[in-house]
XYZ file of C-alpha atoms in Angstrom:
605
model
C -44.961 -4.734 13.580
C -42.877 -4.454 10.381
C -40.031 -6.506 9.725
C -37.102 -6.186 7.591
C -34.063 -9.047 6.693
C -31.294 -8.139 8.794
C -28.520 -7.183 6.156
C -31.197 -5.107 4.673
C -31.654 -2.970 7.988
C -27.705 -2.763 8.644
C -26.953 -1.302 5.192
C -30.406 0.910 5.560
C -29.296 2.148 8.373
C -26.128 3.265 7.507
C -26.521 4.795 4.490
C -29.409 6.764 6.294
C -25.909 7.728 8.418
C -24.402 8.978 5.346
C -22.476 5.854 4.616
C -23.490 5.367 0.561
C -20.115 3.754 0.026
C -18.876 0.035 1.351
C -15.785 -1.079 0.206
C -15.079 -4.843 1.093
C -14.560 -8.655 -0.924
C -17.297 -11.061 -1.126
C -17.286 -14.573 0.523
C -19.940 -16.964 1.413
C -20.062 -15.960 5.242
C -20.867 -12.182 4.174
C -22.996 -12.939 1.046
C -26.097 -11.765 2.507
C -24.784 -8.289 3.434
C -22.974 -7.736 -0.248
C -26.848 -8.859 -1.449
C -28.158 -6.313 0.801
C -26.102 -3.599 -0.899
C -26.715 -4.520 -4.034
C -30.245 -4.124 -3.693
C -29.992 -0.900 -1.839
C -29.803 2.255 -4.574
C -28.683 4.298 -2.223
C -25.399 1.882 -1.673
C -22.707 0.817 -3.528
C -20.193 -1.655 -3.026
C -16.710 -1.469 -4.058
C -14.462 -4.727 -4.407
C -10.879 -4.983 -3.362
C -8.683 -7.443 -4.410
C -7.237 -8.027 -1.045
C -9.327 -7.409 2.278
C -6.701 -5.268 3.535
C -7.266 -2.981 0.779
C -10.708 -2.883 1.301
C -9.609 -2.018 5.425
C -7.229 0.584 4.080
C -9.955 2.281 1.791
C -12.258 2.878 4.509
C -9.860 4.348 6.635
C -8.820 7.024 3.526
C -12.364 7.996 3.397
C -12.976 8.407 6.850
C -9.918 10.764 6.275
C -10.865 12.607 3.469
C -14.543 13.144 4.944
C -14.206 13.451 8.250
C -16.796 11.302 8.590
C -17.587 7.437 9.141
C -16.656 4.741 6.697
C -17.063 1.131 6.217
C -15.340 -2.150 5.478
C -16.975 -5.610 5.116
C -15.038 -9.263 4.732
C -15.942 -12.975 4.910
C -14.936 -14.797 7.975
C -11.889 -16.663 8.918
C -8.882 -15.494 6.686
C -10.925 -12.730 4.931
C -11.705 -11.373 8.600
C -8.496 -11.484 9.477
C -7.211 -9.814 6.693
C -9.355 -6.715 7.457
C -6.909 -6.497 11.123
C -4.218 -3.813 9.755
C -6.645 -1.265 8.923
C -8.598 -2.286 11.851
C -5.433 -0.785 13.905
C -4.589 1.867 11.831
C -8.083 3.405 12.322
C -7.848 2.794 16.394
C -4.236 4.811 16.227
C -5.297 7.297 14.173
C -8.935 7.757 15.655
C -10.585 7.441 12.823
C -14.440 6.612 12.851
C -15.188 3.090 10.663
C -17.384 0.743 11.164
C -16.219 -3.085 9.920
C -18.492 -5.813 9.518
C -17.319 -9.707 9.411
C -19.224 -12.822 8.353
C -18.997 -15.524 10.781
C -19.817 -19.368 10.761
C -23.578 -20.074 11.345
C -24.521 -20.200 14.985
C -26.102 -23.560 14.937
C -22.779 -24.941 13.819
C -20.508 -24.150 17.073
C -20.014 -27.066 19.129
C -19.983 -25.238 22.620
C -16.476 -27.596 23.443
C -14.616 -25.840 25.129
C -11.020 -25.554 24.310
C -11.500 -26.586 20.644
C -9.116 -24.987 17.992
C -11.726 -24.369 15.425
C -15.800 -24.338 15.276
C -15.902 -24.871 11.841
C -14.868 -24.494 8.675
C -13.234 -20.405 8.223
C -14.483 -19.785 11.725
C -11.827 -17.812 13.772
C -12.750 -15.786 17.063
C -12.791 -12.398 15.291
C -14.420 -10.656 18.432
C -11.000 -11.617 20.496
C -8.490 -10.722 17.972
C -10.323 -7.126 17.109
C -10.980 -6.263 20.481
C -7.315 -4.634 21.548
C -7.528 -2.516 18.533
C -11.485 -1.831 18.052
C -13.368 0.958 20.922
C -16.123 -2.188 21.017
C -16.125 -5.592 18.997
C -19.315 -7.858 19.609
C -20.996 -10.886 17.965
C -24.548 -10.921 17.447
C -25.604 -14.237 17.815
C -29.192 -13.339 17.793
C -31.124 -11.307 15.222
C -33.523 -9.266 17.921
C -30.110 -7.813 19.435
C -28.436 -5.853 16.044
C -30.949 -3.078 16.551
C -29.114 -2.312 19.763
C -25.750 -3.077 18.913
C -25.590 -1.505 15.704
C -27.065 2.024 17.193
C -24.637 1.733 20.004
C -21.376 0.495 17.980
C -22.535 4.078 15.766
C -22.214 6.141 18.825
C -19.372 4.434 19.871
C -17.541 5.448 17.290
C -18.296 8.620 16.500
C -18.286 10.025 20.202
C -15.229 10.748 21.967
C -11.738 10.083 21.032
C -13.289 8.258 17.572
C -12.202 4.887 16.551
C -13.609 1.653 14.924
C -16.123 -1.120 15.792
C -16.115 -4.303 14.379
C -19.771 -5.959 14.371
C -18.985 -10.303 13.255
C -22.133 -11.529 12.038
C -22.968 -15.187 11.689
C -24.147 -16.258 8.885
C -27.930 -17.478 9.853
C -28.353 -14.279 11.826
C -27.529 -12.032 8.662
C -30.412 -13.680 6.797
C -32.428 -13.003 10.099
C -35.297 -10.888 10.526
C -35.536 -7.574 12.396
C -38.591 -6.229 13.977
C -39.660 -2.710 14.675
C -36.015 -1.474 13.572
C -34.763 2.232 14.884
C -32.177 4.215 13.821
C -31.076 6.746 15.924
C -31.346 4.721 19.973
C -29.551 7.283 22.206
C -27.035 5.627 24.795
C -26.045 7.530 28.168
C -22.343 8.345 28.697
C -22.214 5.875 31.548
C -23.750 3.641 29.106
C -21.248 3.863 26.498
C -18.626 3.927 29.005
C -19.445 0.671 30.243
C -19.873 -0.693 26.660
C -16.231 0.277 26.141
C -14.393 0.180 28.755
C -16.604 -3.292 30.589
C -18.001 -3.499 33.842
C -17.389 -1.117 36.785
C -14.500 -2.759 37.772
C -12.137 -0.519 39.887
C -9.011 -1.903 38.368
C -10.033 -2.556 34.803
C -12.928 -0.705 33.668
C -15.394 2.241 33.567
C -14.612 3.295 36.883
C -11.335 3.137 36.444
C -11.264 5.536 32.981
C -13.153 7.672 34.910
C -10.341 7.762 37.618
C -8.192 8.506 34.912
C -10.200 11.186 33.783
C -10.452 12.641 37.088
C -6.202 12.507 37.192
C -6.410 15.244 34.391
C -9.187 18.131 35.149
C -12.208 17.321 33.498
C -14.116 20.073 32.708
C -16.945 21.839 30.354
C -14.329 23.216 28.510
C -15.038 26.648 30.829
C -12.025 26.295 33.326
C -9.169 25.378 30.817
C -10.691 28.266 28.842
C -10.098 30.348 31.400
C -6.658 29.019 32.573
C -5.254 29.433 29.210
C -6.591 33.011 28.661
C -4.782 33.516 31.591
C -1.700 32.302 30.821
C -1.621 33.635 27.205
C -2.206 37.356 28.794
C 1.259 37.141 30.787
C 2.743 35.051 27.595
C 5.162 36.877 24.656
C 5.595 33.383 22.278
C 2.762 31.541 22.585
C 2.555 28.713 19.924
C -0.829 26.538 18.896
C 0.474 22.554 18.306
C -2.464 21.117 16.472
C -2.883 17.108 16.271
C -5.436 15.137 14.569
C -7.464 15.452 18.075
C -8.311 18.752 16.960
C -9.904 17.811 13.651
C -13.187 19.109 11.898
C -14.787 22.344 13.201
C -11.789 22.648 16.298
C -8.947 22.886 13.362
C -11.048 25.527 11.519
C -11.978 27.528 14.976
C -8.261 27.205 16.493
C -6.677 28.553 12.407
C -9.099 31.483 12.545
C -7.916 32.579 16.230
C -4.375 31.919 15.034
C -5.047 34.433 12.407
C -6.852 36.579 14.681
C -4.041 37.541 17.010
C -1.360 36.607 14.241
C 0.062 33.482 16.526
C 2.155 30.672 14.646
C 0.823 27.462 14.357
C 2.906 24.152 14.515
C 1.196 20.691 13.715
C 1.504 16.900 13.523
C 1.830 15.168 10.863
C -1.576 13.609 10.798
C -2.888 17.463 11.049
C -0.821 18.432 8.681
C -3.975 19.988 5.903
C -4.429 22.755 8.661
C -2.854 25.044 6.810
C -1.566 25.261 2.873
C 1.998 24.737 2.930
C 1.884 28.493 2.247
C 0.344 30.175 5.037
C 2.287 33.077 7.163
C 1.069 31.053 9.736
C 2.160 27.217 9.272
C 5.386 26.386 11.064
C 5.401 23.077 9.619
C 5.375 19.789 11.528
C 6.403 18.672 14.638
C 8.641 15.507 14.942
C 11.413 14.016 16.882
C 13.410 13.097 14.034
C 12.416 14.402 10.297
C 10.254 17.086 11.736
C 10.581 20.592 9.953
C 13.702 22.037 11.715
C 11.650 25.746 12.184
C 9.089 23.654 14.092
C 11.268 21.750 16.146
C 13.265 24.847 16.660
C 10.513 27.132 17.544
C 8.684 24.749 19.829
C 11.805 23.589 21.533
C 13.815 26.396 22.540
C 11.859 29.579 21.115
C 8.589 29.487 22.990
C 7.274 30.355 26.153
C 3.644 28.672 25.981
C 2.635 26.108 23.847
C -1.349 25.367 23.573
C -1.659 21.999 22.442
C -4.935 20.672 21.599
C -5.612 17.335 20.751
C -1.598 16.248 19.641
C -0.418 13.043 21.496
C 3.044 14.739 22.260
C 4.410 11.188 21.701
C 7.942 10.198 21.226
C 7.744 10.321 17.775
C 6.780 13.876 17.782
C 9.315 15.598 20.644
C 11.579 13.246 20.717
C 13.008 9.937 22.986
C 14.342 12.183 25.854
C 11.009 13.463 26.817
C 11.752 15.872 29.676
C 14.337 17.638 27.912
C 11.441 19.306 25.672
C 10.542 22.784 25.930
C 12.008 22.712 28.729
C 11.591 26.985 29.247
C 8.271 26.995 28.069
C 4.653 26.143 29.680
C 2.698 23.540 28.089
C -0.745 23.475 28.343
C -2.339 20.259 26.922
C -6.469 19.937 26.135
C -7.428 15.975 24.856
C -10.343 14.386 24.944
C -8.207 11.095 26.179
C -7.249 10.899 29.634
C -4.748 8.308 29.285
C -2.540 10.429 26.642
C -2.621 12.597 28.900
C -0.674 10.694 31.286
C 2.390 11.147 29.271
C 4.326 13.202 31.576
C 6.337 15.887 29.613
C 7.851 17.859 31.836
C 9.394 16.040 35.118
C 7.005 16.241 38.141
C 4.237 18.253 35.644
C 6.358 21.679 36.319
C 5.067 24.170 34.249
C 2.564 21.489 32.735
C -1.347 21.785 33.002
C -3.810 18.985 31.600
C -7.445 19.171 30.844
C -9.591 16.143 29.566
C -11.959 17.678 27.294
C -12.848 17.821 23.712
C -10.325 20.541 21.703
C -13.388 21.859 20.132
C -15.531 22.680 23.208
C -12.122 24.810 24.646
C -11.667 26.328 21.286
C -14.897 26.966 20.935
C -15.086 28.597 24.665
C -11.533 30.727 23.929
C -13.175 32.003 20.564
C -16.022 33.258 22.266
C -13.470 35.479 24.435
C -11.445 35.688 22.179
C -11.113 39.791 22.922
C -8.890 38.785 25.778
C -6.572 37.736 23.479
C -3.612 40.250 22.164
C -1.752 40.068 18.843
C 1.849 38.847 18.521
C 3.067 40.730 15.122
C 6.678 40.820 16.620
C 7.008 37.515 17.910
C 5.550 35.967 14.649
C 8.010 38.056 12.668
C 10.454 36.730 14.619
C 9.132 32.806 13.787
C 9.234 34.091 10.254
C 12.013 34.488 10.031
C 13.869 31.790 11.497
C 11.303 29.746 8.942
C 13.165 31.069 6.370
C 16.782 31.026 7.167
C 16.120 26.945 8.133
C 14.296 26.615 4.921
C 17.143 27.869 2.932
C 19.298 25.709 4.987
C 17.440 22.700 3.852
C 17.168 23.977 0.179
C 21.198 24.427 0.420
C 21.456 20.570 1.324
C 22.431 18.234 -1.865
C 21.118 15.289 -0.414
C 17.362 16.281 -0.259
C 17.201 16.348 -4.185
C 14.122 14.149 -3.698
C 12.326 16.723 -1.358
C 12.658 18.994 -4.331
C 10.793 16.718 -6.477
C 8.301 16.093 -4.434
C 7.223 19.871 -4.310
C 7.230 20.249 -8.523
C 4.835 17.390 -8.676
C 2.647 18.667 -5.770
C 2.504 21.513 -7.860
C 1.497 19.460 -10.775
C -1.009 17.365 -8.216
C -2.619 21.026 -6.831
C -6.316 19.974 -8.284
C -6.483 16.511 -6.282
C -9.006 16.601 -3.565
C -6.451 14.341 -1.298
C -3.070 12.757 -1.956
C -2.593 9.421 0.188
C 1.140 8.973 1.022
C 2.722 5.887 2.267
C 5.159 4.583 4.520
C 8.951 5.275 4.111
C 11.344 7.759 2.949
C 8.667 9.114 0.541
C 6.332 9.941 3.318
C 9.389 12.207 4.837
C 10.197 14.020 1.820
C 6.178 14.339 1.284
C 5.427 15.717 4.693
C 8.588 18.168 4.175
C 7.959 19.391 0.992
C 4.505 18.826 -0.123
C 2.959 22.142 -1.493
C -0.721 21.121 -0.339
C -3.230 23.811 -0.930
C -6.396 24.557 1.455
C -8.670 21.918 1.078
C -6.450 19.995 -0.317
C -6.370 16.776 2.082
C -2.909 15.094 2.869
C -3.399 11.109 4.469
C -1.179 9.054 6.070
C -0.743 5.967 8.243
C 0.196 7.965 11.512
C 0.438 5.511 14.947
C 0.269 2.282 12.865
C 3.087 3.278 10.324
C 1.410 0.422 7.493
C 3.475 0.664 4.278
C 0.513 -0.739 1.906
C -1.560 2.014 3.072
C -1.681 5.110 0.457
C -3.237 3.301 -3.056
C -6.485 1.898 -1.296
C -6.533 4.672 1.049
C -6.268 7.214 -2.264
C -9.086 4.807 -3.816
C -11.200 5.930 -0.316
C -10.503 9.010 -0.340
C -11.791 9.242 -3.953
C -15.397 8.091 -3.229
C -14.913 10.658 0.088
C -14.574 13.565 -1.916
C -15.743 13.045 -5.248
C -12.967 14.487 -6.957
C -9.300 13.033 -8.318
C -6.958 11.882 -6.407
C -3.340 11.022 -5.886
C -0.419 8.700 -3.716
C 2.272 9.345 -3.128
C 4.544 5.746 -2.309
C 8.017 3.803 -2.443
C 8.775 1.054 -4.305
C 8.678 -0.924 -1.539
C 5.367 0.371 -0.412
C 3.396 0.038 -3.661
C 4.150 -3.373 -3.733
C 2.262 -4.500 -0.338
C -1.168 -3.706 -2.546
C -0.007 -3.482 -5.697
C -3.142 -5.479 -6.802
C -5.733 -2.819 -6.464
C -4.364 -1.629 -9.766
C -7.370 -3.603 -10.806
C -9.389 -1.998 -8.923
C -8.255 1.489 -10.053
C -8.752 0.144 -13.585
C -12.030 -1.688 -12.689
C -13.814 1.457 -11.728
C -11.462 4.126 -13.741
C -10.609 5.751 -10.454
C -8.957 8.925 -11.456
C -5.961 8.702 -9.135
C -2.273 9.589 -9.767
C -0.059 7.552 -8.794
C 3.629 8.336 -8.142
C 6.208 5.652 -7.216
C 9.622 6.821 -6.511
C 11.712 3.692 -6.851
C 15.694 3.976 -5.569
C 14.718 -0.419 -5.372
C 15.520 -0.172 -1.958
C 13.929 0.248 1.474
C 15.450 3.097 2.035
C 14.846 4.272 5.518
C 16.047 1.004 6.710
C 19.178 1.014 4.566
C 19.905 4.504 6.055
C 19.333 2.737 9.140
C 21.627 0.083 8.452
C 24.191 2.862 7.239
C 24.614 4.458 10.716
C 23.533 1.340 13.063
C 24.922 -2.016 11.367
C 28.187 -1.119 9.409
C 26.369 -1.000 5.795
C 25.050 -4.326 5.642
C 21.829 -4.389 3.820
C 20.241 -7.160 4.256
C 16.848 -7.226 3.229
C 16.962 -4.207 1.883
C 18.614 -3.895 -1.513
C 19.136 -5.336 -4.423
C 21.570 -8.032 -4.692
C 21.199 -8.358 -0.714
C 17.511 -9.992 -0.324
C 15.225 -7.159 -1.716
C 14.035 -6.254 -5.606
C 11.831 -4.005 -7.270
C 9.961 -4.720 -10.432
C 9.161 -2.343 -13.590
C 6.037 -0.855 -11.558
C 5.706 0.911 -15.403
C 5.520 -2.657 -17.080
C 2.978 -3.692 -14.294
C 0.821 -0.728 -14.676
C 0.161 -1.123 -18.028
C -0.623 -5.091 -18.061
C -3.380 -3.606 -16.230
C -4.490 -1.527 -18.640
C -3.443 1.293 -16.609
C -0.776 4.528 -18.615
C 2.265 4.377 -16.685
C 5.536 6.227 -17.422
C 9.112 5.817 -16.183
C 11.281 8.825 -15.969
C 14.989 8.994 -14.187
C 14.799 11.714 -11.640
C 16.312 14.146 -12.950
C 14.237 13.906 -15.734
C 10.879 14.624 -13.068
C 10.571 18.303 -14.503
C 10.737 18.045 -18.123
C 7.993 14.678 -18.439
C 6.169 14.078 -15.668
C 4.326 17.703 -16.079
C 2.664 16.766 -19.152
C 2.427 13.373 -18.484
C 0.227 14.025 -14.803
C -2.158 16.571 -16.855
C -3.707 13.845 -18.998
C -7.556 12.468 -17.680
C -8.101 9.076 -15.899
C -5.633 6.771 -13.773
C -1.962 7.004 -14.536
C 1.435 5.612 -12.955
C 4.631 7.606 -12.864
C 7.736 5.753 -11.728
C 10.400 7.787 -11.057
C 14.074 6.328 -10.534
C 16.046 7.346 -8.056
C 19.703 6.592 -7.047
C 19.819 3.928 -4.494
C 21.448 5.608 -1.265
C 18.982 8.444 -0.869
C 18.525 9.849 2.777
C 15.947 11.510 4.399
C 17.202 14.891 5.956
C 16.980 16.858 8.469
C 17.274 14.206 10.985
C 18.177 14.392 14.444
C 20.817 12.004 15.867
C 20.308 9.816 19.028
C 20.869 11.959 21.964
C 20.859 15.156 20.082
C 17.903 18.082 21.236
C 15.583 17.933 18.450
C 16.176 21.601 17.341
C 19.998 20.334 16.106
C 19.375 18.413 13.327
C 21.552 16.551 10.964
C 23.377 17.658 8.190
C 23.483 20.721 10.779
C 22.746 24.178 10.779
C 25.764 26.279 10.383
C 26.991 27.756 13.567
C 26.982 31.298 13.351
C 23.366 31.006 11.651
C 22.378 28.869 14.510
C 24.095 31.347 16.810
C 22.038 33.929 15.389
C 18.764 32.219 15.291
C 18.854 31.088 19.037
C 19.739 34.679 19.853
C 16.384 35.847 18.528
């Protein structure tokens, strides 16, 4: 029998996975892994300076690649640090695998009721588990061959997610015998390991009731329903969510193309498309969404195919029946319980199927000849695409949209651009000019400001090639110490930081909601920014700070030079985020609104 240290066979068998990169910060409780890369040369380790950085990074490469990533920490308060990006990969389905030292075995007590085992011992299994597909301790060495083979598939089956593996200390420097490297698990098996035992109420069984609920299928029947519907249809739409990812996106784009049908996405999906394509209606979104998507999905069409989108609040808006109310929605996720969002009342005109997007895409493309071509009805998106657009380009107030496109322009040779949580990440998802291939990451369900500079750092190590982020001043400053890590490993990542030293979406907020009290918010009234230039450069980093209406004359030539580099760029403090729709308002009608005989025209077509 041959036997192998434990760390050794958890980093071998990763990186035979394709994992090469772990990004994490040593402790004593995860020593022994951190060794085991080290000594790997087919791994490489990559130190943050905080462990949600580390969280965050994986989470941007998993992004970039489409592919699996990985995050390491000590145990206790490094564990715990790892928890944000732990969620933020469950929301956003993304496939990493995190790894936590834990207190030796030999050292819990087996009281029960006691606060604390030891020393930096914390029940990471219990904390992970709402926001992990499977969390499990290995308490003994001869079980990781197992576990880790069925925390992979776990992962990267189904609707993805993270795992979170907490190993104690004495079993890291363990042995394993006879280890494997690609165990196959059963779908009842997996199903079992995820959901727990087959209880009716609270289980496997009862996700497979759930699945039942919607129409499960081999992707044959809601092939066949939608090629029926779409034959009888004159505006059918594709909605595209991050459910649809991967070789589904590129499938579902080339039919779009095909038979010349427009194509509306989330935010998370945005990279479909360039921001130039006849065919990209822009993003979806119950408040900041592009108005020719809300518009056109709203009132305009008569079939919408969704595949893998969540159709959450956040996307159609808070009065959920009141969406597309005269069109028929047909809805293809590999989750059953999304699917139990109920769009329209009673499921009128609403047909669910709980399969994987790419097995019904990849059924439809195969008949695809049953498919006609919609020249009219696209010309007809086109143009209400561009008489919104130029209503938007019209509006004063979205100066900072209009930045954000020159700089994309000046950011068109990044492999991914990482944009945070705020205003910024409005005005980004707007405006950015992202060409194919060109990867655009955000925090989606989790919403973490802190997210874009470690997630850029991922991303970097995903692709190979530079990078960028895209943040607020507020934002930057949840991480701002992985500035050392940027200079550390001369990550060459630009890094933009539009600064009006506020939180802005709150203060607009606060505008409308709370009579213009800011508190916590601005300066002077519990908030304050720093000189993010002055920062930059203690860390060795080149950082420039230009006003904003300065963004076209320097921050060309300044983004062309090689290596990291900071821009700050100084905005006035009350900026807004527009279009928005109000409270109550249908999500086609957004604010500063559209002019009236325009909009008279447009809902005409």
């Amino acid at each position: 029998m041959s036997k192998v240290k434990l760390t050794d066979y958890v980093v071998e068998f990763l990186q035979k996975k394709g994992i090469h990169d772990f990004f994490g910060y040593q402790g004593t409780m995860i020593a022994h892994l951190v060794d085991s890369i080290e000594k790997n040369p087919h791994a490489r380790s990559h130190s943050s300076y905080h462990e949600q950085g580390a969280a965050f990074a994986a989470c941007g490469y998993a992004q970039a690649k489409n592919a699996c990533g990985c995050a390491y920490a000590t145990s206790g308060p490094g564990a715990a640090n790892l928890l944000s990006g732990v969620a933020d990969a469950y929301f956003d389905s993304l496939p990493v695998i995190f790894i936590t030292g834990q207190l030796n075995t030999y050292e819990y007590s087996g009281i029960t009721g006691l606060r604390q085992q030891g020393f930096q011992e914390i029940n990471m299994v219990s904390m992970a588990k709402p926001v992990t597909k499977y969390a499990v301790q290995v308490r003994d060495p001869k079980n990781i061959v197992r576990e880790l083979n069925l925390a992979w598939q776990i992962a990267n089956t189904g609707r993805k997610g993270p795992v979170l593996i907490d190993l104690p200390m004495n079993v890291q420097r363990g042995e394993v015998e006879d280890p494997a490297y690609d165990m196959e698990f059963s779908e009842e098996e997996i199903e079992t390991a995820v959901y727990g035992k087959n209880d009716p109420e609270n289980g496997a069984a009862f996700y497979r009731d759930a699945v039942a609920k919607a129409d499960s299928s081999d992707g044959a029947e809601a092939a066949e329903y939608i090629l029926d519907k779409i034959r009888t249809a004159k505006r059918p739409v594709f909605m595209i969510g991050h459910g649809a990812s991967g070789e589904a996106e590129k499938m579902l784009t080339d039919l779009a193309r095909a038979h010349h049908i427009p194509v509306i996405t989330s935010v998370l999906a945005r990279s479909a498309l360039s921001f130039d394509d006849p065919l990209n209606f822009g993003c979806i979104g119950g408040a900041y969404g592009h108005r020719y998507a809300n518009m056109i999905a709203n009132v305009k069409s008569d079939l919408l195919l969704c595949f893998g989108i969540s159709l959450c609040t956040r996307q159609i808006g808070t009065k959920v029946h009141e969406f597309a109310k005269n069109a028929e929605i047909i809805r293809v996720d590999i989750d059953p319980y999304n699917l139990q969002r109920e769009i329209h009342e009673g499921r009128e005109g609403e047909k669910c199927f709980c399969v994987s997007a790419e097995t019904v895409v990849r059924k439809l493309t195969e008949q695809q000849a049953q498919i006609g071509s919609y020249e009219e009805w696209l010309a007809v998106c086109q143009k209400i695409r561009k008489e919104l657009w130029k209503v938007d380009d019209e509006t004063p107030q979205r100066y900072p949209n209009r930045m954000i496109a020159y700089l994309s322009d000046q950011l068109s040779d990044t492999g991914a651009v990482a944009v945070d949580v705020g205003q910024h990440m409005v005005w980004s998802y707007q405006s950015f000019h992202n060409q194919q291939g060109q990867k655009t990451l955000f925090s989606g369900g989790h919403g973490a400001m802190g997210y874009a500079l470690p997630a850029a750092i991922g991303a970097y190590y995903a692709t190979g090639k530079p990078v960028a982020c895209i943040c607020g001043d507020g934002a930057f400053q949840m991480n701002i110490q992985e500035l050392q890590w940027v200079k550390r490993e001369n990550i060459p990542v630009k890094m933009i930081v539009m600064n009006n030293e506020a939180l802005g979406m709150i203060r607009h907020l606060q505008r409308d909601y709370f009579d213009c009290v800011y508190a916590d918010t601005s300066d002077g009234s519990g908030f304050s920014s720093c000189d993010f230039t002055d920062v930059a450069q203690a860390y060795g980093i080149p950082a420039k700070r230009i006003q904003g209406e300065d963004v076209e004359k320097y921050a060309g030539g300044f983004l062309e030079q090689n290596g990291p580099e900071l821009l700050e760029i100084m905005l006035e403090h009350g900026t807004y985020a527009y279009p928005k729709t109000c409270l109550g308002e249908p999500i086609h009608n957004q604010q500063p609104y559209i002019p009236k005989p325009i909009f008279d025209e447009l809902m005409e077509l």
